[in-house]
Amino acid sequence: MKTSPKSSLTVLRTGREISVVVAGLADEITRSYAGKCPLVIGVLKGAFVFMADLVRHLNFPLEIDFIRLSSYGSGRESSGKVKVIQDIRASIKGRDVLVVEDIVDTGHSISFLMEYLQKKGPASLKLCCLMDKPLRRRVVVPIDYVGFTVPDKFLVGYGLDCAEEYRNLPDVCILGEDSQ
Ligand code: 5GP
Ligand code: MG
């Protein structure tokens, strides 16, 4: 279902501001992975824009894969019941693995994913997340690299959607309450 024309969008971070944050994260990550060849796993679909921007700043050899988890569906709440709906292809046993996520909200999805991957025996497993929404956290999740903290608002753009709309916006925006 498409959102109504009355939807209001308020820019939280511009694409230009985000690119500065992404470059800073990439510098930090590049320093940590010197001499390694990690597998960088993007969490679909929300992280696809962040992943594409981030990896182009990473200055070391790496491989890329994607994983997809069950999502919010068309609503705005995480159910807490998470499952893998599209798995990675490569074995991660003995490998350095970096997970790239768009946003950590309740923490249900990413804590499930980190446990799921940990069971496969990686040499190391780290998490890079563009946005942290700590006010709604239900599960403690250690985040190794965080871009910026966001308020308890529903966000769209830069890969994030509302019922599959808005992923292509260059900015991260707050979607107005009147939109569903
Ligand atoms: P969590 O399990 O931490 O509650 O959130 C899981 C996923 O929900 C995130 O990875 C992200 O894809 C999505 N999500 C969380 N907060 C928002 C938001 O404000 N806007 C959108 N579009 N997706 C969100
Ligand atoms: Mg996500």
PDB file of C-alpha atoms and ligand atoms in Angstrom:
ATOM      1  CA  MET A   1       0.000   0.000   0.000  1.00  0.00           C
ATOM      2  CA  LYS A   2       1.374   3.422  -0.883  1.00  0.00           C
ATOM      3  CA  THR A   3       1.360   6.153   1.701  1.00  0.00           C
ATOM      4  CA  SER A   4      -1.133   8.956   1.224  1.00  0.00           C
ATOM      5  CA  PRO A   5      -0.150  12.222  -0.477  1.00  0.00           C
ATOM      6  CA  LYS A   6      -0.457  13.864   2.944  1.00  0.00           C
ATOM      7  CA  SER A   7       2.749  12.140   4.173  1.00  0.00           C
ATOM      8  CA  SER A   8       5.155  14.674   5.591  1.00  0.00           C
ATOM      9  CA  LEU A   9       8.889  14.251   5.283  1.00  0.00           C
ATOM     10  CA  THR A  10      11.314  16.164   7.491  1.00  0.00           C
ATOM     11  CA  VAL A  11      14.999  15.827   6.711  1.00  0.00           C
ATOM     12  CA  LEU A  12      16.944  14.442   9.676  1.00  0.00           C
ATOM     13  CA  ARG A  13      20.324  14.064   7.919  1.00  0.00           C
ATOM     14  CA  THR A  14      21.120  15.152   4.404  1.00  0.00           C
ATOM     15  CA  GLY A  15      22.874  12.882   1.946  1.00  0.00           C
ATOM     16  CA  ARG A  16      25.903  15.171   2.203  1.00  0.00           C
ATOM     17  CA  GLU A  17      26.003  14.873   6.009  1.00  0.00           C
ATOM     18  CA  ILE A  18      25.623  11.108   5.744  1.00  0.00           C
ATOM     19  CA  SER A  19      28.539  10.851   3.323  1.00  0.00           C
ATOM     20  CA  VAL A  20      30.831  12.534   5.880  1.00  0.00           C
ATOM     21  CA  VAL A  21      29.698  10.038   8.539  1.00  0.00           C
ATOM     22  CA  VAL A  22      30.180   7.092   6.175  1.00  0.00           C
ATOM     23  CA  ALA A  23      33.710   8.208   5.265  1.00  0.00           C
ATOM     24  CA  GLY A  24      34.575   8.487   8.978  1.00  0.00           C
ATOM     25  CA  LEU A  25      33.227   5.007   9.682  1.00  0.00           C
ATOM     26  CA  ALA A  26      35.168   3.620   6.739  1.00  0.00           C
ATOM     27  CA  ASP A  27      38.437   5.105   8.055  1.00  0.00           C
ATOM     28  CA  GLU A  28      37.849   3.495  11.433  1.00  0.00           C
ATOM     29  CA  ILE A  29      37.000   0.128   9.854  1.00  0.00           C
ATOM     30  CA  THR A  30      39.967   0.301   7.479  1.00  0.00           C
ATOM     31  CA  ARG A  31      42.314   0.737  10.440  1.00  0.00           C
ATOM     32  CA  SER A  32      40.819  -2.379  12.160  1.00  0.00           C
ATOM     33  CA  TYR A  33      41.003  -4.680   9.149  1.00  0.00           C
ATOM     34  CA  ALA A  34      44.516  -3.957   7.877  1.00  0.00           C
ATOM     35  CA  GLY A  35      46.054  -7.167   6.508  1.00  0.00           C
ATOM     36  CA  LYS A  36      42.737  -9.060   6.575  1.00  0.00           C
ATOM     37  CA  CYS A  37      40.210 -10.000   3.911  1.00  0.00           C
ATOM     38  CA  PRO A  38      36.843  -9.963   5.647  1.00  0.00           C
ATOM     39  CA  LEU A  39      33.453 -10.994   4.370  1.00  0.00           C
ATOM     40  CA  VAL A  40      31.199  -7.939   4.556  1.00  0.00           C
ATOM     41  CA  ILE A  41      27.550  -8.963   4.921  1.00  0.00           C
ATOM     42  CA  GLY A  42      24.835  -6.414   4.163  1.00  0.00           C
ATOM     43  CA  VAL A  43      21.402  -6.869   5.731  1.00  0.00           C
ATOM     44  CA  LEU A  44      18.739  -6.522   3.039  1.00  0.00           C
ATOM     45  CA  LYS A  45      16.941  -4.560   2.090  1.00  0.00           C
ATOM     46  CA  GLY A  46      17.472  -1.476   4.249  1.00  0.00           C
ATOM     47  CA  ALA A  47      21.288  -1.513   4.299  1.00  0.00           C
ATOM     48  CA  PHE A  48      21.800  -1.677   0.537  1.00  0.00           C
ATOM     49  CA  VAL A  49      22.503   2.046   0.047  1.00  0.00           C
ATOM     50  CA  PHE A  50      24.721   2.341   3.131  1.00  0.00           C
ATOM     51  CA  MET A  51      26.584  -0.853   2.147  1.00  0.00           C
ATOM     52  CA  ALA A  52      27.247   0.445  -1.382  1.00  0.00           C
ATOM     53  CA  ASP A  53      28.595   3.756  -0.084  1.00  0.00           C
ATOM     54  CA  LEU A  54      30.603   2.214   2.769  1.00  0.00           C
ATOM     55  CA  VAL A  55      32.445  -0.487   0.815  1.00  0.00           C
ATOM     56  CA  ARG A  56      33.620   2.024  -1.775  1.00  0.00           C
ATOM     57  CA  HIS A  57      35.549   3.756   1.016  1.00  0.00           C
ATOM     58  CA  LEU A  58      37.049   0.563   2.488  1.00  0.00           C
ATOM     59  CA  ASN A  59      40.685   0.405   1.565  1.00  0.00           C
ATOM     60  CA  PHE A  60      41.482  -3.324   1.927  1.00  0.00           C
ATOM     61  CA  PRO A  61      40.552  -6.540   0.099  1.00  0.00           C
ATOM     62  CA  LEU A  62      37.110  -7.838   0.990  1.00  0.00           C
ATOM     63  CA  GLU A  63      34.250 -10.024  -0.191  1.00  0.00           C
ATOM     64  CA  ILE A  64      30.592  -9.135  -0.168  1.00  0.00           C
ATOM     65  CA  ASP A  65      27.468 -11.092   0.573  1.00  0.00           C
ATOM     66  CA  PHE A  66      23.911 -10.259   1.598  1.00  0.00           C
ATOM     67  CA  ILE A  67      21.399 -11.734   3.982  1.00  0.00           C
ATOM     68  CA  ARG A  68      17.732 -10.951   4.288  1.00  0.00           C
ATOM     69  CA  LEU A  69      15.678 -11.204   7.429  1.00  0.00           C
ATOM     70  CA  SER A  70      11.931 -11.182   7.863  1.00  0.00           C
ATOM     71  CA  SER A  71      11.017  -7.532   8.160  1.00  0.00           C
ATOM     72  CA  TYR A  72       8.400  -5.247   9.640  1.00  0.00           C
ATOM     73  CA  GLY A  73       6.149  -6.077   6.704  1.00  0.00           C
ATOM     74  CA  SER A  74       4.158  -2.992   5.900  1.00  0.00           C
ATOM     75  CA  GLY A  75       3.949  -1.765   9.503  1.00  0.00           C
ATOM     76  CA  ARG A  76       6.330   0.165  11.711  1.00  0.00           C
ATOM     77  CA  GLU A  77       6.875  -2.274  14.590  1.00  0.00           C
ATOM     78  CA  SER A  78       9.319  -5.147  14.891  1.00  0.00           C
ATOM     79  CA  SER A  79       7.506  -8.300  16.027  1.00  0.00           C
ATOM     80  CA  GLY A  80      10.515  -9.837  17.743  1.00  0.00           C
ATOM     81  CA  LYS A  81      10.023 -13.030  15.698  1.00  0.00           C
ATOM     82  CA  VAL A  82      12.907 -12.876  13.266  1.00  0.00           C
ATOM     83  CA  LYS A  83      13.987 -15.406  10.659  1.00  0.00           C
ATOM     84  CA  VAL A  84      16.394 -15.632   7.742  1.00  0.00           C
ATOM     85  CA  ILE A  85      14.526 -15.469   4.452  1.00  0.00           C
ATOM     86  CA  GLN A  86      17.587 -15.235   2.171  1.00  0.00           C
ATOM     87  CA  ASP A  87      20.842 -16.687   3.452  1.00  0.00           C
ATOM     88  CA  ILE A  88      24.484 -15.948   2.613  1.00  0.00           C
ATOM     89  CA  ARG A  89      26.148 -18.237   0.055  1.00  0.00           C
ATOM     90  CA  ALA A  90      29.690 -18.418   1.452  1.00  0.00           C
ATOM     91  CA  SER A  91      30.888 -20.400   4.462  1.00  0.00           C
ATOM     92  CA  ILE A  92      32.027 -18.039   7.213  1.00  0.00           C
ATOM     93  CA  LYS A  93      33.854 -20.630   9.319  1.00  0.00           C
ATOM     94  CA  GLY A  94      37.227 -19.173  10.314  1.00  0.00           C
ATOM     95  CA  ARG A  95      36.577 -15.894   8.486  1.00  0.00           C
ATOM     96  CA  ASP A  96      36.525 -12.315   9.652  1.00  0.00           C
ATOM     97  CA  VAL A  97      32.951 -11.132   9.233  1.00  0.00           C
ATOM     98  CA  LEU A  98      31.604  -7.577   9.310  1.00  0.00           C
ATOM     99  CA  VAL A  99      27.825  -7.151   9.332  1.00  0.00           C
ATOM    100  CA  VAL A 100      26.489  -3.914   7.829  1.00  0.00           C
ATOM    101  CA  GLU A 101      23.046  -2.834   9.048  1.00  0.00           C
ATOM    102  CA  ASP A 102      20.988   0.302   8.460  1.00  0.00           C
ATOM    103  CA  ILE A 103      19.469   0.851  11.893  1.00  0.00           C
ATOM    104  CA  VAL A 104      19.208  -0.877  15.261  1.00  0.00           C
ATOM    105  CA  ASP A 105      15.849  -0.187  16.867  1.00  0.00           C
ATOM    106  CA  THR A 106      14.508  -2.768  19.374  1.00  0.00           C
ATOM    107  CA  GLY A 107      17.618  -4.851  18.656  1.00  0.00           C
ATOM    108  CA  HIS A 108      15.617  -8.044  17.996  1.00  0.00           C
ATOM    109  CA  SER A 109      16.726  -8.452  14.367  1.00  0.00           C
ATOM    110  CA  ILE A 110      20.405  -7.816  14.788  1.00  0.00           C
ATOM    111  CA  SER A 111      20.808  -9.813  17.998  1.00  0.00           C
ATOM    112  CA  PHE A 112      19.144 -12.755  16.238  1.00  0.00           C
ATOM    113  CA  LEU A 113      21.455 -12.325  13.250  1.00  0.00           C
ATOM    114  CA  MET A 114      24.662 -11.990  15.265  1.00  0.00           C
ATOM    115  CA  GLU A 115      23.799 -15.194  17.189  1.00  0.00           C
ATOM    116  CA  TYR A 116      22.911 -16.975  13.955  1.00  0.00           C
ATOM    117  CA  LEU A 117      26.253 -16.043  12.393  1.00  0.00           C
ATOM    118  CA  GLN A 118      28.277 -16.689  15.558  1.00  0.00           C
ATOM    119  CA  LYS A 119      27.082 -20.309  15.543  1.00  0.00           C
ATOM    120  CA  LYS A 120      28.747 -20.757  12.145  1.00  0.00           C
ATOM    121  CA  GLY A 121      32.209 -20.264  13.703  1.00  0.00           C
ATOM    122  CA  PRO A 122      33.660 -17.043  12.224  1.00  0.00           C
ATOM    123  CA  ALA A 123      37.192 -16.002  13.303  1.00  0.00           C
ATOM    124  CA  SER A 124      35.724 -12.623  14.258  1.00  0.00           C
ATOM    125  CA  LEU A 125      32.271 -11.063  14.007  1.00  0.00           C
ATOM    126  CA  LYS A 126      31.640  -7.333  14.169  1.00  0.00           C
ATOM    127  CA  LEU A 127      28.703  -5.032  13.550  1.00  0.00           C
ATOM    128  CA  CYS A 128      28.637  -1.714  11.721  1.00  0.00           C
ATOM    129  CA  CYS A 129      25.388   0.170  11.921  1.00  0.00           C
ATOM    130  CA  LEU A 130      24.634   3.542  10.348  1.00  0.00           C
ATOM    131  CA  MET A 131      21.934   4.541  12.846  1.00  0.00           C
ATOM    132  CA  ASP A 132      21.258   3.669  16.452  1.00  0.00           C
ATOM    133  CA  LYS A 133      17.766   4.274  17.872  1.00  0.00           C
ATOM    134  CA  PRO A 134      18.488   3.490  21.541  1.00  0.00           C
ATOM    135  CA  LEU A 135      15.187   4.708  23.040  1.00  0.00           C
ATOM    136  CA  ARG A 136      13.278   1.619  21.852  1.00  0.00           C
ATOM    137  CA  ARG A 137      15.972  -0.965  22.613  1.00  0.00           C
ATOM    138  CA  ARG A 138      14.649  -4.253  24.040  1.00  0.00           C
ATOM    139  CA  VAL A 139      17.745  -6.402  23.581  1.00  0.00           C
ATOM    140  CA  VAL A 140      21.284  -5.334  24.441  1.00  0.00           C
ATOM    141  CA  VAL A 141      23.363  -5.359  21.255  1.00  0.00           C
ATOM    142  CA  PRO A 142      27.033  -4.398  21.198  1.00  0.00           C
ATOM    143  CA  ILE A 143      27.640  -2.243  18.104  1.00  0.00           C
ATOM    144  CA  ASP A 144      31.282  -1.979  17.032  1.00  0.00           C
ATOM    145  CA  TYR A 145      30.897   0.943  14.609  1.00  0.00           C
ATOM    146  CA  VAL A 146      27.974   3.408  14.814  1.00  0.00           C
ATOM    147  CA  GLY A 147      27.310   6.304  12.452  1.00  0.00           C
ATOM    148  CA  PHE A 148      24.880   8.411  14.483  1.00  0.00           C
ATOM    149  CA  THR A 149      22.134   8.176  17.090  1.00  0.00           C
ATOM    150  CA  VAL A 150      18.559   8.934  16.001  1.00  0.00           C
ATOM    151  CA  PRO A 151      15.397   9.900  17.905  1.00  0.00           C
ATOM    152  CA  ASP A 152      12.406   7.602  18.406  1.00  0.00           C
ATOM    153  CA  LYS A 153      10.818   8.503  15.064  1.00  0.00           C
ATOM    154  CA  PHE A 154       9.987   6.421  12.019  1.00  0.00           C
ATOM    155  CA  LEU A 155      12.672   7.113   9.430  1.00  0.00           C
ATOM    156  CA  VAL A 156      12.735   6.651   5.675  1.00  0.00           C
ATOM    157  CA  GLY A 157      15.219   7.272   2.881  1.00  0.00           C
ATOM    158  CA  TYR A 158      18.844   6.260   2.258  1.00  0.00           C
ATOM    159  CA  GLY A 159      17.646   2.648   1.913  1.00  0.00           C
ATOM    160  CA  LEU A 160      14.905   2.723   4.569  1.00  0.00           C
ATOM    161  CA  ASP A 161      11.320   2.243   3.477  1.00  0.00           C
ATOM    162  CA  CYS A 162       7.731   2.510   4.511  1.00  0.00           C
ATOM    163  CA  ALA A 163       5.834  -0.252   2.683  1.00  0.00           C
ATOM    164  CA  GLU A 164       8.689  -0.317   0.093  1.00  0.00           C
ATOM    165  CA  GLU A 165       8.415   3.395  -0.679  1.00  0.00           C
ATOM    166  CA  TYR A 166      11.108   6.052  -0.099  1.00  0.00           C
ATOM    167  CA  ARG A 167      14.228   3.808  -0.237  1.00  0.00           C
ATOM    168  CA  ASN A 168      15.669   5.987  -3.018  1.00  0.00           C
ATOM    169  CA  LEU A 169      15.596   9.281  -1.101  1.00  0.00           C
ATOM    170  CA  PRO A 170      19.171  10.571  -0.695  1.00  0.00           C
ATOM    171  CA  ASP A 171      18.453  11.968   2.794  1.00  0.00           C
ATOM    172  CA  VAL A 172      17.283  10.240   5.973  1.00  0.00           C
ATOM    173  CA  CYS A 173      13.879  11.746   6.746  1.00  0.00           C
ATOM    174  CA  ILE A 174      11.301  11.539   9.517  1.00  0.00           C
ATOM    175  CA  LEU A 175       7.996  10.289   8.127  1.00  0.00           C
ATOM    176  CA  GLY A 176       5.051  12.216   9.528  1.00  0.00           C
ATOM    177  CA  GLU A 177       2.511  10.467  11.746  1.00  0.00           C
ATOM    178  CA  ASP A 178      -0.370  11.301   9.386  1.00  0.00           C
ATOM    179  CA  SER A 179       0.953   9.058   6.647  1.00  0.00           C
ATOM    180  CA  GLN A 180      -0.585   5.635   7.354  1.00  0.00           C
TER     181      GLN A 180
HETATM  182  P1  5GP B   1      14.797  -3.913  15.216  1.00  0.00           P
HETATM  183  O1  5GP B   1      14.699  -5.423  15.150  1.00  0.00           O
HETATM  184  O2  5GP B   1      16.095  -3.449  15.841  1.00  0.00           O
HETATM  185  O3  5GP B   1      13.594  -3.342  15.936  1.00  0.00           O
HETATM  186  O4  5GP B   1      14.730  -3.318  13.769  1.00  0.00           O
HETATM  187  C1  5GP B   1      14.850  -4.146  12.687  1.00  0.00           C
HETATM  188  C2  5GP B   1      14.841  -3.477  11.362  1.00  0.00           C
HETATM  189  O5  5GP B   1      13.707  -2.658  11.248  1.00  0.00           O
HETATM  190  C3  5GP B   1      16.011  -2.564  11.047  1.00  0.00           C
HETATM  191  O6  5GP B   1      17.111  -3.248  10.593  1.00  0.00           O
HETATM  192  C4  5GP B   1      15.398  -1.720   9.963  1.00  0.00           C
HETATM  193  O7  5GP B   1      15.548  -2.362   8.711  1.00  0.00           O
HETATM  194  C5  5GP B   1      13.975  -1.617  10.399  1.00  0.00           C
HETATM  195  N1  5GP B   1      13.777  -0.333  11.098  1.00  0.00           N
HETATM  196  C6  5GP B   1      14.035   0.005  12.377  1.00  0.00           C
HETATM  197  N2  5GP B   1      13.731   1.294  12.615  1.00  0.00           N
HETATM  198  C7  5GP B   1      13.260   1.782  11.441  1.00  0.00           C
HETATM  199  C8  5GP B   1      12.796   3.072  11.015  1.00  0.00           C
HETATM  200  O8  5GP B   1      12.742   4.062  11.747  1.00  0.00           O
HETATM  201  N3  5GP B   1      12.414   3.151   9.710  1.00  0.00           N
HETATM  202  C9  5GP B   1      12.456   2.111   8.837  1.00  0.00           C
HETATM  203  N4  5GP B   1      12.064   2.324   7.600  1.00  0.00           N
HETATM  204  N5  5GP B   1      12.911   0.902   9.202  1.00  0.00           N
HETATM  205  C10 5GP B   1      13.300   0.748  10.481  1.00  0.00           C
HETATM  206 MG    MG B   2      17.802  -3.414   8.588  1.00  0.00          MG
END
